[in-house]
PDB file of C-alpha atoms in Angstrom:
ATOM      1  CA  UNK U   1       0.403  -0.164  -0.220  1.00 36.00           C
ATOM      2  CA  UNK U   2       1.972   3.112  -1.267  1.00 37.00           C
ATOM      3  CA  UNK U   3      -0.637   5.559   0.617  1.00 48.00           C
ATOM      4  CA  UNK U   4      -2.736   5.329   3.822  1.00 53.00           C
ATOM      5  CA  UNK U   5      -6.458   7.277   4.034  1.00 54.00           C
ATOM      6  CA  UNK U   6      -4.765   9.205   6.400  1.00 60.00           C
ATOM      7  CA  UNK U   7      -2.393  11.152   3.889  1.00 60.00           C
ATOM      8  CA  UNK U   8      -3.297  14.796   3.644  1.00 66.00           C
ATOM      9  CA  UNK U   9      -2.631  14.167  -0.324  1.00 61.00           C
ATOM     10  CA  UNK U  10      -3.224  11.442  -1.578  1.00 67.00           C
ATOM     11  CA  UNK U  11      -1.215  10.004  -4.353  1.00 61.00           C
ATOM     12  CA  UNK U  12      -3.268   8.279  -7.387  1.00 73.00           C
ATOM     13  CA  UNK U  13      -5.743  10.168 -10.026  1.00 84.00           C
ATOM     14  CA  UNK U  14      -8.294  11.160  -8.010  1.00 90.00           C
ATOM     15  CA  UNK U  15     -11.479   9.166 -10.294  1.00 94.00           C
ATOM     16  CA  UNK U  16     -14.389   9.592  -7.726  1.00 96.00           C
ATOM     17  CA  UNK U  17     -17.087   7.017  -9.043  1.00 96.00           C
ATOM     18  CA  UNK U  18     -20.596   6.029  -8.076  1.00 98.00           C
ATOM     19  CA  UNK U  19     -21.467   3.669  -5.114  1.00 98.00           C
ATOM     20  CA  UNK U  20     -25.020   2.444  -3.319  1.00 98.00           C
ATOM     21  CA  UNK U  21     -25.423   2.642  -0.225  1.00 97.00           C
ATOM     22  CA  UNK U  22     -27.966   2.801   2.455  1.00 97.00           C
ATOM     23  CA  UNK U  23     -27.129   5.984   4.844  1.00 97.00           C
ATOM     24  CA  UNK U  24     -30.611   6.897   7.470  1.00 96.00           C
ATOM     25  CA  UNK U  25     -33.186   4.433   6.231  1.00 95.00           C
ATOM     26  CA  UNK U  26     -32.801   4.269   2.782  1.00 97.00           C
ATOM     27  CA  UNK U  27     -30.737   3.371  -0.906  1.00 97.00           C
ATOM     28  CA  UNK U  28     -28.255   6.272  -1.106  1.00 98.00           C
ATOM     29  CA  UNK U  29     -25.808   7.206  -4.620  1.00 98.00           C
ATOM     30  CA  UNK U  30     -22.563   8.505  -3.806  1.00 98.00           C
ATOM     31  CA  UNK U  31     -19.363   9.209  -4.941  1.00 98.00           C
ATOM     32  CA  UNK U  32     -16.001   7.802  -3.349  1.00 97.00           C
ATOM     33  CA  UNK U  33     -12.592   7.099  -4.528  1.00 96.00           C
ATOM     34  CA  UNK U  34      -9.228   5.677  -4.611  1.00 92.00           C
ATOM     35  CA  UNK U  35      -6.810   7.147  -1.435  1.00 91.00           C
ATOM     36  CA  UNK U  36     -10.283   7.557   0.515  1.00 94.00           C
ATOM     37  CA  UNK U  37     -11.308   4.981   3.887  1.00 93.00           C
ATOM     38  CA  UNK U  38     -13.562   1.853   1.652  1.00 93.00           C
ATOM     39  CA  UNK U  39     -13.936   3.793  -1.572  1.00 94.00           C
ATOM     40  CA  UNK U  40     -15.379   0.645  -2.266  1.00 95.00           C
ATOM     41  CA  UNK U  41     -18.434  -0.093  -0.193  1.00 96.00           C
ATOM     42  CA  UNK U  42     -19.830   0.571   3.752  1.00 97.00           C
ATOM     43  CA  UNK U  43     -17.597  -0.638   5.487  1.00 96.00           C
ATOM     44  CA  UNK U  44     -18.762  -3.031   8.632  1.00 96.00           C
ATOM     45  CA  UNK U  45     -17.643  -0.525  12.118  1.00 97.00           C
ATOM     46  CA  UNK U  46     -19.459   2.430  10.151  1.00 97.00           C
ATOM     47  CA  UNK U  47     -22.668  -0.106   9.063  1.00 97.00           C
ATOM     48  CA  UNK U  48     -22.638  -0.779  13.151  1.00 97.00           C
ATOM     49  CA  UNK U  49     -22.566   2.537  14.377  1.00 97.00           C
ATOM     50  CA  UNK U  50     -24.815   3.763  12.017  1.00 97.00           C
ATOM     51  CA  UNK U  51     -26.884   1.190  13.646  1.00 96.00           C
ATOM     52  CA  UNK U  52     -26.847   1.501  16.912  1.00 95.00           C
ATOM     53  CA  UNK U  53     -27.238   5.115  16.921  1.00 95.00           C
ATOM     54  CA  UNK U  54     -31.032   5.261  16.731  1.00 91.00           C
ATOM     55  CA  UNK U  55     -31.635   3.340  20.537  1.00 89.00           C
ATOM     56  CA  UNK U  56     -28.685   5.244  22.090  1.00 87.00           C
ATOM     57  CA  UNK U  57     -29.791   8.522  20.791  1.00 79.00           C
ATOM     58  CA  UNK U  58     -32.878   7.535  21.765  1.00 69.00           C
ATOM     59  CA  UNK U  59     -31.701   6.581  24.800  1.00 53.00           C
ATOM     60  CA  UNK U  60     -29.656   9.912  26.211  1.00 58.00           C
ATOM     61  CA  UNK U  61     -31.964  12.647  25.667  1.00 50.00           C
ATOM     62  CA  UNK U  62     -34.268  11.221  28.455  1.00 42.00           C
ATOM     63  CA  UNK U  63     -31.357  11.255  30.564  1.00 48.00           C
ATOM     64  CA  UNK U  64     -30.846  15.299  31.689  1.00 48.00           C
ATOM     65  CA  UNK U  65     -28.655  17.343  29.562  1.00 46.00           C
ATOM     66  CA  UNK U  66     -26.335  19.254  32.158  1.00 43.00           C
ATOM     67  CA  UNK U  67     -26.984  22.053  29.501  1.00 46.00           C
ATOM     68  CA  UNK U  68     -30.084  23.371  27.402  1.00 45.00           C
ATOM     69  CA  UNK U  69     -30.757  22.817  23.816  1.00 49.00           C
ATOM     70  CA  UNK U  70     -28.589  20.029  24.134  1.00 53.00           C
ATOM     71  CA  UNK U  71     -29.724  18.423  21.698  1.00 68.00           C
ATOM     72  CA  UNK U  72     -29.494  21.412  19.268  1.00 78.00           C
ATOM     73  CA  UNK U  73     -25.721  22.208  19.291  1.00 89.00           C
ATOM     74  CA  UNK U  74     -23.728  21.017  16.238  1.00 96.00           C
ATOM     75  CA  UNK U  75     -22.867  16.878  15.526  1.00 97.00           C
ATOM     76  CA  UNK U  76     -18.561  16.493  14.956  1.00 98.00           C
ATOM     77  CA  UNK U  77     -17.663  13.757  12.322  1.00 98.00           C
ATOM     78  CA  UNK U  78     -14.040  12.934  13.534  1.00 98.00           C
ATOM     79  CA  UNK U  79     -12.731  11.446  10.009  1.00 96.00           C
ATOM     80  CA  UNK U  80     -15.374  11.344   7.341  1.00 97.00           C
ATOM     81  CA  UNK U  81     -13.749   9.609   4.966  1.00 96.00           C
ATOM     82  CA  UNK U  82     -16.480   9.259   1.825  1.00 97.00           C
ATOM     83  CA  UNK U  83     -19.009  11.379   4.750  1.00 98.00           C
ATOM     84  CA  UNK U  84     -21.501   8.173   5.952  1.00 98.00           C
ATOM     85  CA  UNK U  85     -20.833   9.335   9.054  1.00 98.00           C
ATOM     86  CA  UNK U  86     -22.163  12.941   8.256  1.00 98.00           C
ATOM     87  CA  UNK U  87     -24.036  12.392   5.773  1.00 98.00           C
ATOM     88  CA  UNK U  88     -26.386   9.924   7.465  1.00 98.00           C
ATOM     89  CA  UNK U  89     -26.354  12.747  10.639  1.00 97.00           C
ATOM     90  CA  UNK U  90     -27.454  15.447   8.121  1.00 98.00           C
ATOM     91  CA  UNK U  91     -30.207  13.230   7.556  1.00 98.00           C
ATOM     92  CA  UNK U  92     -31.647  12.753  10.547  1.00 95.00           C
ATOM     93  CA  UNK U  93     -31.635  15.780  12.023  1.00 95.00           C
ATOM     94  CA  UNK U  94     -31.703  18.534   9.249  1.00 94.00           C
ATOM     95  CA  UNK U  95     -32.574  21.484  11.930  1.00 93.00           C
ATOM     96  CA  UNK U  96     -28.323  20.992  12.898  1.00 95.00           C
ATOM     97  CA  UNK U  97     -25.463  22.065  11.850  1.00 97.00           C
ATOM     98  CA  UNK U  98     -22.734  19.014  11.016  1.00 98.00           C
ATOM     99  CA  UNK U  99     -18.740  19.445  10.768  1.00 98.00           C
ATOM    100  CA  UNK U 100     -17.331  16.860   8.796  1.00 98.00           C
ATOM    101  CA  UNK U 101     -13.920  16.700   9.795  1.00 98.00           C
ATOM    102  CA  UNK U 102     -10.228  15.394   7.935  1.00 96.00           C
ATOM    103  CA  UNK U 103      -7.301  15.633   7.262  1.00 95.00           C
ATOM    104  CA  UNK U 104      -7.351  14.065   3.869  1.00 95.00           C
ATOM    105  CA  UNK U 105      -8.372  16.758   1.125  1.00 95.00           C
ATOM    106  CA  UNK U 106      -9.400  13.747  -1.057  1.00 96.00           C
ATOM    107  CA  UNK U 107     -12.443  12.753   1.695  1.00 96.00           C
ATOM    108  CA  UNK U 108     -13.146  16.076   2.358  1.00 97.00           C
ATOM    109  CA  UNK U 109     -13.793  17.369  -1.919  1.00 97.00           C
ATOM    110  CA  UNK U 110     -15.890  13.496  -1.958  1.00 98.00           C
ATOM    111  CA  UNK U 111     -17.898  14.799   1.576  1.00 98.00           C
ATOM    112  CA  UNK U 112     -18.310  18.190  -0.187  1.00 98.00           C
ATOM    113  CA  UNK U 113     -19.808  16.687  -3.467  1.00 98.00           C
ATOM    114  CA  UNK U 114     -21.782  14.198  -1.109  1.00 98.00           C
ATOM    115  CA  UNK U 115     -23.694  16.583   1.086  1.00 98.00           C
ATOM    116  CA  UNK U 116     -24.268  18.910  -2.283  1.00 98.00           C
ATOM    117  CA  UNK U 117     -25.595  14.961  -4.088  1.00 98.00           C
ATOM    118  CA  UNK U 118     -28.340  14.867  -1.298  1.00 98.00           C
ATOM    119  CA  UNK U 119     -29.084  18.352  -1.017  1.00 98.00           C
ATOM    120  CA  UNK U 120     -27.757  18.932   2.385  1.00 98.00           C
ATOM    121  CA  UNK U 121     -26.740  22.493   3.118  1.00 98.00           C
ATOM    122  CA  UNK U 122     -26.131  21.061   7.293  1.00 98.00           C
ATOM    123  CA  UNK U 123     -22.761  19.878   6.028  1.00 98.00           C
ATOM    124  CA  UNK U 124     -19.711  21.508   6.697  1.00 98.00           C
ATOM    125  CA  UNK U 125     -16.845  19.939   5.808  1.00 98.00           C
ATOM    126  CA  UNK U 126     -13.489  21.208   7.531  1.00 98.00           C
ATOM    127  CA  UNK U 127      -9.578  20.514   7.619  1.00 97.00           C
ATOM    128  CA  UNK U 128      -9.283  19.947  11.373  1.00 96.00           C
ATOM    129  CA  UNK U 129      -6.916  23.231  11.789  1.00 96.00           C
ATOM    130  CA  UNK U 130     -10.572  25.407  10.229  1.00 97.00           C
ATOM    131  CA  UNK U 131     -13.032  24.276  12.707  1.00 98.00           C
ATOM    132  CA  UNK U 132     -13.517  28.029  14.400  1.00 97.00           C
ATOM    133  CA  UNK U 133     -11.557  26.789  17.945  1.00 95.00           C
ATOM    134  CA  UNK U 134     -14.382  28.392  20.061  1.00 95.00           C
ATOM    135  CA  UNK U 135     -16.816  25.980  18.495  1.00 97.00           C
ATOM    136  CA  UNK U 136     -18.331  23.048  21.021  1.00 96.00           C
ATOM    137  CA  UNK U 137     -20.184  20.349  20.160  1.00 97.00           C
ATOM    138  CA  UNK U 138     -23.109  18.466  21.538  1.00 95.00           C
ATOM    139  CA  UNK U 139     -22.549  14.462  19.645  1.00 96.00           C
ATOM    140  CA  UNK U 140     -19.077  13.460  18.379  1.00 98.00           C
ATOM    141  CA  UNK U 141     -19.646  10.408  15.664  1.00 98.00           C
ATOM    142  CA  UNK U 142     -16.721   8.867  14.716  1.00 98.00           C
ATOM    143  CA  UNK U 143     -14.955   5.740  13.392  1.00 97.00           C
ATOM    144  CA  UNK U 144     -11.483   7.106  13.839  1.00 95.00           C
ATOM    145  CA  UNK U 145      -8.246   5.988  12.457  1.00 91.00           C
ATOM    146  CA  UNK U 146      -7.191   3.492  14.234  1.00 90.00           C
ATOM    147  CA  UNK U 147      -4.076   2.881  12.268  1.00 84.00           C
ATOM    148  CA  UNK U 148      -2.588   6.986  13.467  1.00 89.00           C
ATOM    149  CA  UNK U 149      -1.323   4.525  15.796  1.00 89.00           C
ATOM    150  CA  UNK U 150      -1.977   5.000  19.773  1.00 92.00           C
ATOM    151  CA  UNK U 151      -0.245   8.017  20.190  1.00 94.00           C
ATOM    152  CA  UNK U 152      -1.624   9.951  16.950  1.00 93.00           C
ATOM    153  CA  UNK U 153      -5.440   9.151  18.040  1.00 95.00           C
ATOM    154  CA  UNK U 154      -4.603   9.368  21.741  1.00 96.00           C
ATOM    155  CA  UNK U 155      -4.178  13.285  20.446  1.00 96.00           C
ATOM    156  CA  UNK U 156      -6.657  13.554  18.287  1.00 96.00           C
ATOM    157  CA  UNK U 157      -8.833  12.639  21.101  1.00 97.00           C
ATOM    158  CA  UNK U 158      -7.276  14.660  23.714  1.00 97.00           C
ATOM    159  CA  UNK U 159      -8.315  18.135  21.309  1.00 97.00           C
ATOM    160  CA  UNK U 160     -12.248  17.449  20.357  1.00 98.00           C
ATOM    161  CA  UNK U 161     -13.746  15.261  23.439  1.00 98.00           C
ATOM    162  CA  UNK U 162     -12.924  18.465  25.045  1.00 97.00           C
ATOM    163  CA  UNK U 163     -14.939  20.276  22.673  1.00 97.00           C
ATOM    164  CA  UNK U 164     -18.080  18.636  23.606  1.00 97.00           C
ATOM    165  CA  UNK U 165     -20.633  20.302  26.096  1.00 95.00           C
ATOM    166  CA  UNK U 166     -21.785  19.104  29.439  1.00 94.00           C
ATOM    167  CA  UNK U 167     -24.767  16.993  28.509  1.00 92.00           C
ATOM    168  CA  UNK U 168     -22.948  15.603  25.594  1.00 94.00           C
ATOM    169  CA  UNK U 169     -21.618  12.610  23.881  1.00 96.00           C
ATOM    170  CA  UNK U 170     -19.241  10.985  21.873  1.00 97.00           C
ATOM    171  CA  UNK U 171     -19.837   7.440  20.061  1.00 98.00           C
ATOM    172  CA  UNK U 172     -16.680   6.204  18.329  1.00 98.00           C
ATOM    173  CA  UNK U 173     -16.655   2.460  16.761  1.00 98.00           C
ATOM    174  CA  UNK U 174     -13.447   0.335  17.305  1.00 97.00           C
ATOM    175  CA  UNK U 175     -13.154  -3.001  16.273  1.00 96.00           C
ATOM    176  CA  UNK U 176     -11.943  -5.991  19.162  1.00 95.00           C
ATOM    177  CA  UNK U 177      -8.901  -6.697  17.919  1.00 94.00           C
ATOM    178  CA  UNK U 178      -7.722  -3.350  17.113  1.00 93.00           C
ATOM    179  CA  UNK U 179      -8.030  -2.210  20.833  1.00 93.00           C
ATOM    180  CA  UNK U 180     -11.921  -1.565  21.820  1.00 95.00           C
ATOM    181  CA  UNK U 181     -11.193  -2.912  24.936  1.00 96.00           C
ATOM    182  CA  UNK U 182      -7.544  -0.531  25.992  1.00 96.00           C
ATOM    183  CA  UNK U 183      -9.492   2.676  23.902  1.00 97.00           C
ATOM    184  CA  UNK U 184     -12.459   2.808  26.174  1.00 97.00           C
ATOM    185  CA  UNK U 185     -10.282   2.161  29.581  1.00 97.00           C
ATOM    186  CA  UNK U 186      -7.470   4.377  28.311  1.00 97.00           C
ATOM    187  CA  UNK U 187     -10.192   7.454  27.839  1.00 98.00           C
ATOM    188  CA  UNK U 188     -11.703   6.218  31.743  1.00 97.00           C
ATOM    189  CA  UNK U 189      -8.386   7.359  32.760  1.00 97.00           C
ATOM    190  CA  UNK U 190      -7.826   9.910  30.823  1.00 97.00           C
ATOM    191  CA  UNK U 191     -11.038  12.536  31.056  1.00 97.00           C
ATOM    192  CA  UNK U 192     -11.779  12.125  34.664  1.00 94.00           C
ATOM    193  CA  UNK U 193     -15.708  14.326  33.349  1.00 95.00           C
ATOM    194  CA  UNK U 194     -16.217  11.407  30.775  1.00 97.00           C
ATOM    195  CA  UNK U 195     -18.398   8.607  31.423  1.00 96.00           C
ATOM    196  CA  UNK U 196     -17.376   5.623  30.120  1.00 97.00           C
ATOM    197  CA  UNK U 197     -18.801   2.402  28.602  1.00 96.00           C
ATOM    198  CA  UNK U 198     -20.020  -0.205  25.564  1.00 96.00           C
ATOM    199  CA  UNK U 199     -23.189   0.583  24.661  1.00 95.00           C
ATOM    200  CA  UNK U 200     -23.404  -2.089  21.277  1.00 95.00           C
ATOM    201  CA  UNK U 201     -21.109  -4.741  19.462  1.00 93.00           C
ATOM    202  CA  UNK U 202     -22.089  -6.377  16.518  1.00 94.00           C
ATOM    203  CA  UNK U 203     -20.241  -8.871  14.345  1.00 91.00           C
ATOM    204  CA  UNK U 204     -15.748  -7.439  16.778  1.00 95.00           C
ATOM    205  CA  UNK U 205     -16.807  -3.883  16.512  1.00 97.00           C
ATOM    206  CA  UNK U 206     -17.219  -2.276  19.925  1.00 97.00           C
ATOM    207  CA  UNK U 207     -20.031   0.866  19.792  1.00 98.00           C
ATOM    208  CA  UNK U 208     -17.937   2.788  22.641  1.00 97.00           C
ATOM    209  CA  UNK U 209     -19.744   6.085  24.285  1.00 97.00           C
ATOM    210  CA  UNK U 210     -18.451   8.881  26.553  1.00 97.00           C
ATOM    211  CA  UNK U 211     -20.764  11.054  28.704  1.00 96.00           C
ATOM    212  CA  UNK U 212     -19.078  14.315  29.810  1.00 95.00           C
ATOM    213  CA  UNK U 213     -20.501  15.106  33.318  1.00 92.00           C
TER     214      UNK U 213
END
């Protein structure tokens, strides 16, 4: 593999192609390309997260939010790839801003094009350093880039988890064999004001939920 989905500028021609995926309960035609994460199909980890979210977020709304209007604040997708998590969130919550961030310029372009194709005006696509410093989020929904290595992954989470408002929650899908258990423990010990649990699992993937107190 001469390039990685977490490269800022993947090598090779940028040749978008169409695939069919199910997002927000319907079949959608989206664009993908080489040099991004899972360009051929919706990967199992992301599919597991998207399937679990309706039940998890419904349960979480029962919780008394520490801050009012928690369910109207923006949603953040870290490492958006061609955009499935951000697009699904924007389709389900057309009244909320959804920020899709990725270091990969090709991923950002595909997410931007896919949002336009689906008529979504509430998706904000950006490089990580383009997100306003004072912007806080009600939710983080992410299939994080585990293969960047623990040090880089921990640095990413240290940057973004504190951007959750009180009462906000992060939902992270991680394969068990790629360190879901150890990541859960690391979050619990690194962020004293977060409650962390394994909220769902399927086919070797765990959905970790971290709620800010």
